Amino acid sequence: MSQLDLARLQFAMTSIYHFLFVPVTIGLGFLTALLQTGWHRTGSPELLRLTRFFGTVLVIGVAVGVVTGLVQEFQFGMDWSQYSRTVGDVFGAPLAMEGLAAFFLESTFLGLWLFGWDKLPRRVHLATIWAVAFGGALSALFIMAANSWMQHPVGYKINTATGRPQLDDVWALFTNPVFLRGYVHVLLASLVTGSLVMLAVAAWQLRRGTDREAFRPAAKLSLVVLVPALLLAMLVGSELGVTEAKYQPMKIAAAEAQWTTCQPCSFSVFQVGGGNKDQTPTKIFEIPHLLSLLATNHWNGQVVGLNEVETQYQQQYGPGYYVPNVFIQYWSMRVMAYLAAVVLLIGLAGLWLLRRERLYTKTWFLRVATWAVILPFLMNTAGWLLTESGRQPWVVQGLQLTRHGVSPSVDTTTVVISIVVFFLIYAALAVVAAILMTRYARRQLAPPPELDEPVPAVAY
Amino acid sequence: MAFATFWFILIAVLWTGFFVLEGFDLGVGMLHAVVARDEAGRRAAINTIGPLWDGNEVWLIVAAAAMFAAFPDWYATMFSGFYLAIVLLLAGLIIRGVSFEFRGKIGSRRWRGTWDFLMTAGSLLVPLVIGIALSDLVHGVPIGSDQEYTGNLGDLFTGYSVFGGITITVLCVVHGATFLALKTTGAVRERASLIGRRVAPAAAVAVLGFLAWTHAASGKGVLVNVPELIAIMAAFAAAALTATGREGWSFAATTVAMAATIGSLFVELYPDVMVSSTSPAYNLTVRGAASGEYALKVMTVIVAVLLPVVLLYQAWTYHVFRMRVSAERFQGPEAAHD
């Protein structure tokens, strides 16, 4: 493997891992804040115990999310120094804003929330968990603004002396159409993830645990958040698809393995082959007009095929091969969409049972809901594969090719060493985090906390 | 003042802030198993930084992001050139960061012992590696005409940079010890004070030696360097104050010593951001490595609005957790873990 391949592998590995934890913390952040708000309003001791219970799961997620986020930040300079040099002027700004505006907020207030139970007035303490939740969401906002710039660069001009892009309109980064839809989609996906985690824990506890009564509000809350968030995520996601079809036609054509331009276009539910130009796919099942509708919002819309975009890109950017990995695109899109449909069915079934007042006792549903915890992680991973793999061979669409972004001074051995180090650490972390989260999820609820009197360090 | 210079100063402030704040929690991480023999004492030690360390660490994240945004060439050359050292740093930050959250989650002695060890090792690794890296910036590393690092891992470990790394690590130990003495009670407080008394003189001598070396090696004349003098005086003041048992003043002295030591490295570095040991012509400069005027201006506005707010709520956090943490609180079966 070349240094380029290894650097890409490292980025993929660490990003996917990081993004297993991020949506859980954003989603559970809001859900925990809602539980605590419920306690604040009603004074119900159950809600307080649930708040602290899910807060602990949240904290384990945050711990891993934060430390793996560090690797993400440093990696740009380590493996992708040419990328960093070229685009730091534009891409660096939202990263710095993330730290200043969001990360300080999330981290500082998480400390206040965790350790402040007996030190802050109730109302202030409630505000700290909301600050944590908003900090997480704000963090994603800046990261998505930076990422969207790689998908559809805006708000810059090329410095004629250096040949590098320079920021000239910061507002454009935050009104980028890819950003607006992408960010809302990620936020909703996080709520879906958080609520599915909460639902799974509550379902397990309702089926097997010792605090069955106490977990009812958690099951109910998670379902009430899950279904609307998922429906909206699907809606915004399909809008994002239309937007991307406009700015990154390659990505969407590859997601459909659509080599030739079509109008109207049918959606292939399942096909074998078609991964490269010369392979004729065997379409197992097709839905007429659906692809046109998904990609263009029109019943008879035209979807430009890979071959045509390829010819156009070669004229625009010079000789080269500009088609991303069609197999990854095709399947990551479908895994995401099909699993979303499965989750929707589970959510609707849950709501129906809730209405019939049988949610807490239907064993088959509780069992399915427990296992459904795997789905959001698969969906989130597939979503990122679709977005990031679909951008290839560009690191910044139209501006820099991925192979021109790597560090010239770094050799393959160095990257191999770091991949091994991070792989081992990440694997160990995954095992420990999974053990802890599972242990915690199965634990009894803690009794309500007691207050105690600390001794002053400095008298003033 | 040019925006590029402002951002250089700001990055210096961010690194200084990181070492002033995270400096003591790194020290506590290294010392927590030393200042207490029993579980209750260790938990008391860890709880002095429990609510604070995560917010402190963000200073590092923002410092790195600010380098990326304001000086892309600095960020690119340094992070790709120091690659394996940064892998080591990240490994340290990762195991340390999770050890705070993981160690108390399972009651077994072996589990806690493992995380105690990892917390200590991680807390040691972080200031050591960053200390070496910051010293390397000042002292110079092989950089070619294309701004790329041309050396190998070994070139990062010069006598000077290793001395710098050790000095900063020892400063973290003293800073952590004075913090623990200030924030705990009973046996933990006594042991922390004892460690402070014993290590502070060594730290003062190290700071003196390191800064003298820095000044001599930087070749910037014998002009009196104010932060270096302040650092040395504060380090010796800390040694004297820890001996008298005045905890608040000792901590103030280690704070100043830390801030002035890190600050002087950046004062020595200016107007470069990275010195090339190959040829002075290849040095990366504040002017040459900076982003465009517009980007810097936009971020200046953001910083001017946000940094005061951050300082306010972080200060408030310190106020909320101003109480001493007592080991007695963690004794008994109720407090086995949470």
Short mmCIF file of C-alpha atoms in Angstrom, two decimals, chain B residues 10-253:
data_model
loop_
_atom_site.label_atom_id
_atom_site.label_comp_id
_atom_site.label_asym_id
_atom_site.label_seq_id
_atom_site.Cartn_x
_atom_site.Cartn_y
_atom_site.Cartn_z
CA LEU B 10 -2.88 34.77 20.79
CA ILE B 11 -1.45 31.33 20.04
CA ALA B 12 1.26 31.97 22.63
CA VAL B 13 -1.50 32.90 25.09
CA LEU B 14 -3.44 29.74 24.27
CA TRP B 15 -0.42 27.49 24.84
CA THR B 16 0.39 29.39 28.02
CA GLY B 17 -3.21 29.06 29.16
CA PHE B 18 -3.08 25.37 28.42
CA PHE B 19 -0.01 24.82 30.59
CA VAL B 20 -1.20 27.07 33.41
CA LEU B 21 -4.54 25.26 33.61
CA GLU B 22 -3.92 21.74 32.36
CA GLY B 23 -0.43 21.98 33.89
CA PHE B 24 -1.78 21.37 37.36
CA ASP B 25 -4.21 18.68 36.31
CA LEU B 26 -1.37 16.90 34.49
CA GLY B 27 0.56 17.20 37.75
CA VAL B 28 -2.38 15.77 39.70
CA GLY B 29 -2.58 12.93 37.16
CA MET B 30 1.07 12.12 37.77
CA LEU B 31 0.79 12.44 41.54
CA HIS B 32 -2.62 11.00 42.39
CA ALA B 33 -1.27 7.56 43.19
CA VAL B 34 1.70 9.01 45.09
CA VAL B 35 -0.14 11.42 47.37
CA ALA B 36 -2.58 8.79 48.57
CA ARG B 37 -2.11 5.20 49.58
CA ASP B 38 -5.79 4.36 49.79
CA GLU B 39 -8.68 4.53 47.36
CA ALA B 40 -10.49 7.33 49.20
CA GLY B 41 -7.42 9.55 49.04
CA ARG B 42 -6.87 8.87 45.36
CA ARG B 43 -10.44 9.67 44.59
CA ALA B 44 -10.14 12.89 46.54
CA ALA B 45 -7.05 13.82 44.51
CA ILE B 46 -8.76 13.02 41.21
CA ASN B 47 -11.88 14.86 42.26
CA THR B 48 -9.96 18.10 42.71
CA ILE B 49 -9.59 18.18 38.92
CA GLY B 50 -12.63 16.09 37.97
CA PRO B 51 -14.81 19.02 36.99
CA LEU B 52 -11.97 21.03 35.47
CA TRP B 53 -9.61 18.94 33.36
CA ASP B 54 -11.86 18.54 30.34
CA GLY B 55 -12.37 22.29 30.00
CA ASN B 56 -8.63 22.83 30.53
CA GLU B 57 -7.74 20.48 27.73
CA VAL B 58 -9.78 22.51 25.27
CA TRP B 59 -7.03 25.14 25.44
CA LEU B 60 -4.80 22.66 23.62
CA ILE B 61 -7.47 21.89 21.04
CA VAL B 62 -8.03 25.59 20.40
CA ALA B 63 -4.29 26.30 20.28
CA ALA B 64 -3.83 23.66 17.57
CA ALA B 65 -6.92 24.80 15.66
CA ALA B 66 -5.72 28.42 15.84
CA MET B 67 -2.37 27.38 14.38
CA PHE B 68 -4.20 25.59 11.58
CA ALA B 69 -6.40 28.59 10.82
CA ALA B 70 -3.95 31.45 11.32
CA PHE B 71 -0.67 29.82 10.28
CA PRO B 72 -1.43 26.85 7.97
CA ASP B 73 2.23 26.43 7.04
CA TRP B 74 3.29 26.28 10.68
CA TYR B 75 0.61 23.72 11.47
CA ALA B 76 1.43 21.65 8.36
CA THR B 77 5.21 21.63 8.82
CA MET B 78 5.12 21.03 12.55
CA PHE B 79 2.46 18.35 12.67
CA SER B 80 3.80 16.34 9.72
CA GLY B 81 7.42 16.81 10.83
CA PHE B 82 6.76 15.81 14.44
CA TYR B 83 4.54 12.93 13.30
CA LEU B 84 5.61 10.08 15.58
CA ALA B 85 6.05 12.37 18.56
CA ILE B 86 2.46 13.50 18.05
CA VAL B 87 1.29 9.89 17.87
CA LEU B 88 2.91 9.46 21.28
CA LEU B 89 1.25 12.65 22.54
CA LEU B 90 -2.15 11.54 21.28
CA ALA B 91 -1.70 8.14 22.88
CA GLY B 92 -0.95 9.94 26.15
CA LEU B 93 -3.95 12.25 25.83
CA ILE B 94 -6.28 9.38 24.95
CA ILE B 95 -5.39 7.01 27.77
CA ARG B 96 -5.32 9.85 30.27
CA GLY B 97 -8.62 11.33 29.11
CA VAL B 98 -10.55 8.09 29.36
CA SER B 99 -8.84 7.00 32.57
CA PHE B 100 -10.64 9.77 34.49
CA GLU B 101 -14.01 8.46 33.34
CA PHE B 102 -13.22 4.76 33.38
CA ARG B 103 -11.24 4.13 36.56
CA GLY B 104 -14.08 4.53 39.01
CA LYS B 105 -16.68 2.69 36.97
CA ILE B 106 -15.78 -0.80 38.13
CA GLY B 107 -15.03 -1.54 41.75
CA SER B 108 -12.23 -4.08 41.37
CA ARG B 109 -8.78 -3.24 42.66
CA ARG B 110 -7.03 -4.52 39.58
CA TRP B 111 -9.22 -2.46 37.28
CA ARG B 112 -8.49 0.72 39.23
CA GLY B 113 -4.80 -0.12 39.47
CA THR B 114 -4.57 -0.44 35.71
CA TRP B 115 -6.23 2.94 35.13
CA ASP B 116 -4.13 4.54 37.88
CA PHE B 117 -1.04 3.43 36.01
CA LEU B 118 -2.38 4.62 32.66
CA MET B 119 -3.44 7.96 34.15
CA THR B 120 0.04 8.46 35.59
CA ALA B 121 1.81 7.42 32.39
CA GLY B 122 -0.46 9.51 30.16
CA SER B 123 -0.14 12.57 32.38
CA LEU B 124 3.65 12.24 32.24
CA LEU B 125 3.80 11.71 28.49
CA VAL B 126 1.76 14.78 27.57
CA PRO B 127 3.91 17.58 29.08
CA LEU B 128 7.09 15.73 28.18
CA VAL B 129 6.24 15.47 24.48
CA ILE B 130 4.78 18.97 24.19
CA GLY B 131 7.70 20.38 26.17
CA ILE B 132 10.15 18.76 23.77
CA ALA B 133 8.14 19.95 20.75
CA LEU B 134 7.93 23.57 21.92
CA SER B 135 11.67 23.57 22.67
CA ASP B 136 12.29 22.20 19.18
CA LEU B 137 10.43 25.14 17.68
CA VAL B 138 12.82 27.56 19.33
CA HIS B 139 15.97 25.54 18.96
CA GLY B 140 15.35 24.58 15.35
CA VAL B 141 14.81 21.33 13.48
CA PRO B 142 15.85 20.33 9.96
CA ILE B 143 13.53 22.12 7.54
CA GLY B 144 14.25 22.32 3.80
CA SER B 145 13.62 25.05 1.26
CA ASP B 146 10.12 23.75 0.56
CA GLN B 147 9.14 24.19 4.25
CA GLU B 148 9.06 20.42 4.72
CA TYR B 149 10.68 18.68 7.67
CA THR B 150 13.71 16.76 6.42
CA GLY B 151 14.85 15.06 9.64
CA ASN B 152 13.73 11.90 11.39
CA LEU B 153 12.31 11.15 14.81
CA GLY B 154 15.78 11.27 16.41
CA ASP B 155 16.33 14.88 15.31
CA LEU B 156 13.56 15.97 17.66
CA PHE B 157 15.47 14.75 20.70
CA THR B 158 18.35 17.14 21.15
CA GLY B 159 19.95 17.73 24.54
CA TYR B 160 18.25 21.10 24.71
CA SER B 161 14.77 19.92 23.76
CA VAL B 162 14.86 16.95 26.13
CA PHE B 163 15.99 19.26 28.92
CA GLY B 164 13.09 21.55 27.97
CA GLY B 165 10.63 18.65 28.06
CA ILE B 166 11.86 17.54 31.47
CA THR B 167 11.79 21.09 32.87
CA ILE B 168 8.20 21.61 31.79
CA THR B 169 7.20 18.19 33.12
CA VAL B 170 8.80 18.89 36.50
CA LEU B 171 7.05 22.27 36.57
CA CYS B 172 3.76 20.43 36.01
CA VAL B 173 4.57 18.15 38.95
CA VAL B 174 5.19 21.11 41.27
CA HIS B 175 2.18 22.99 39.91
CA GLY B 176 0.05 19.90 40.55
CA ALA B 177 1.48 19.41 44.02
CA THR B 178 0.74 22.99 45.08
CA PHE B 179 -2.74 22.66 43.61
CA LEU B 180 -3.37 19.43 45.53
CA ALA B 181 -2.07 20.95 48.75
CA LEU B 182 -4.47 23.83 48.23
CA LYS B 183 -7.48 21.71 47.34
CA THR B 184 -7.40 18.72 49.68
CA THR B 185 -7.42 17.98 53.38
CA GLY B 186 -5.72 15.59 55.77
CA ALA B 187 -3.09 13.11 54.70
CA VAL B 188 -3.39 13.86 50.98
CA ARG B 189 -2.79 17.54 51.65
CA GLU B 190 0.27 16.78 53.78
CA ARG B 191 1.83 14.46 51.23
CA ALA B 192 1.16 16.91 48.41
CA SER B 193 2.83 19.69 50.40
CA LEU B 194 5.80 17.47 51.11
CA ILE B 195 6.20 16.65 47.41
CA GLY B 196 5.89 20.35 46.61
CA ARG B 197 8.64 21.20 49.12
CA ARG B 198 10.95 18.51 47.78
CA VAL B 199 10.45 19.04 44.04
CA ALA B 200 10.08 22.84 43.89
CA PRO B 201 13.81 23.61 44.40
CA ALA B 202 14.75 21.14 41.64
CA ALA B 203 12.15 22.73 39.36
CA ALA B 204 13.56 26.19 40.08
CA VAL B 205 17.07 25.08 39.16
CA ALA B 206 15.75 23.38 36.01
CA VAL B 207 13.86 26.52 34.96
CA LEU B 208 16.98 28.62 35.53
CA GLY B 209 19.15 26.25 33.50
CA PHE B 210 16.63 25.81 30.72
CA LEU B 211 15.89 29.48 30.22
CA ALA B 212 19.57 30.42 30.39
CA TRP B 213 20.24 27.81 27.72
CA THR B 214 17.29 29.07 25.65
CA HIS B 215 18.56 32.59 25.84
CA ALA B 216 22.13 31.66 24.98
CA ALA B 217 21.12 29.36 22.13
CA SER B 218 18.60 31.68 20.51
CA GLY B 219 21.43 34.09 19.66
CA LYS B 220 19.24 37.11 20.27
CA GLY B 221 21.82 39.01 22.29
CA VAL B 222 22.10 39.50 26.03
CA LEU B 223 19.18 41.89 26.18
CA VAL B 224 17.31 41.26 29.38
CA ASN B 225 14.34 39.10 28.67
CA VAL B 226 11.55 40.05 31.07
CA PRO B 227 9.43 36.87 31.01
CA GLU B 228 12.52 34.74 31.52
CA LEU B 229 13.48 36.73 34.59
CA ILE B 230 9.94 36.55 35.92
CA ALA B 231 9.86 32.79 35.34
CA ILE B 232 13.10 32.22 37.22
CA MET B 233 12.11 34.48 40.10
CA ALA B 234 8.69 32.87 40.37
CA ALA B 235 10.19 29.39 40.30
CA PHE B 236 12.52 30.25 43.19
CA ALA B 237 9.69 32.02 45.00
CA ALA B 238 7.66 28.82 44.66
CA ALA B 239 10.51 26.85 46.21
CA ALA B 240 10.64 29.28 49.15
CA LEU B 241 6.85 29.45 49.59
CA THR B 242 6.24 25.71 49.53
CA ALA B 243 8.74 25.46 52.39
CA THR B 244 6.65 27.88 54.46
CA GLY B 245 3.43 25.97 53.81
CA ARG B 246 1.55 28.97 52.38
CA GLU B 247 -0.59 27.07 49.93
CA GLY B 248 -2.38 29.88 48.11
CA TRP B 249 0.83 31.80 47.54
CA SER B 250 2.74 28.68 46.49
CA PHE B 251 0.13 27.93 43.86
CA ALA B 252 0.22 31.53 42.65
CA ALA B 253 4.01 31.27 42.32
#
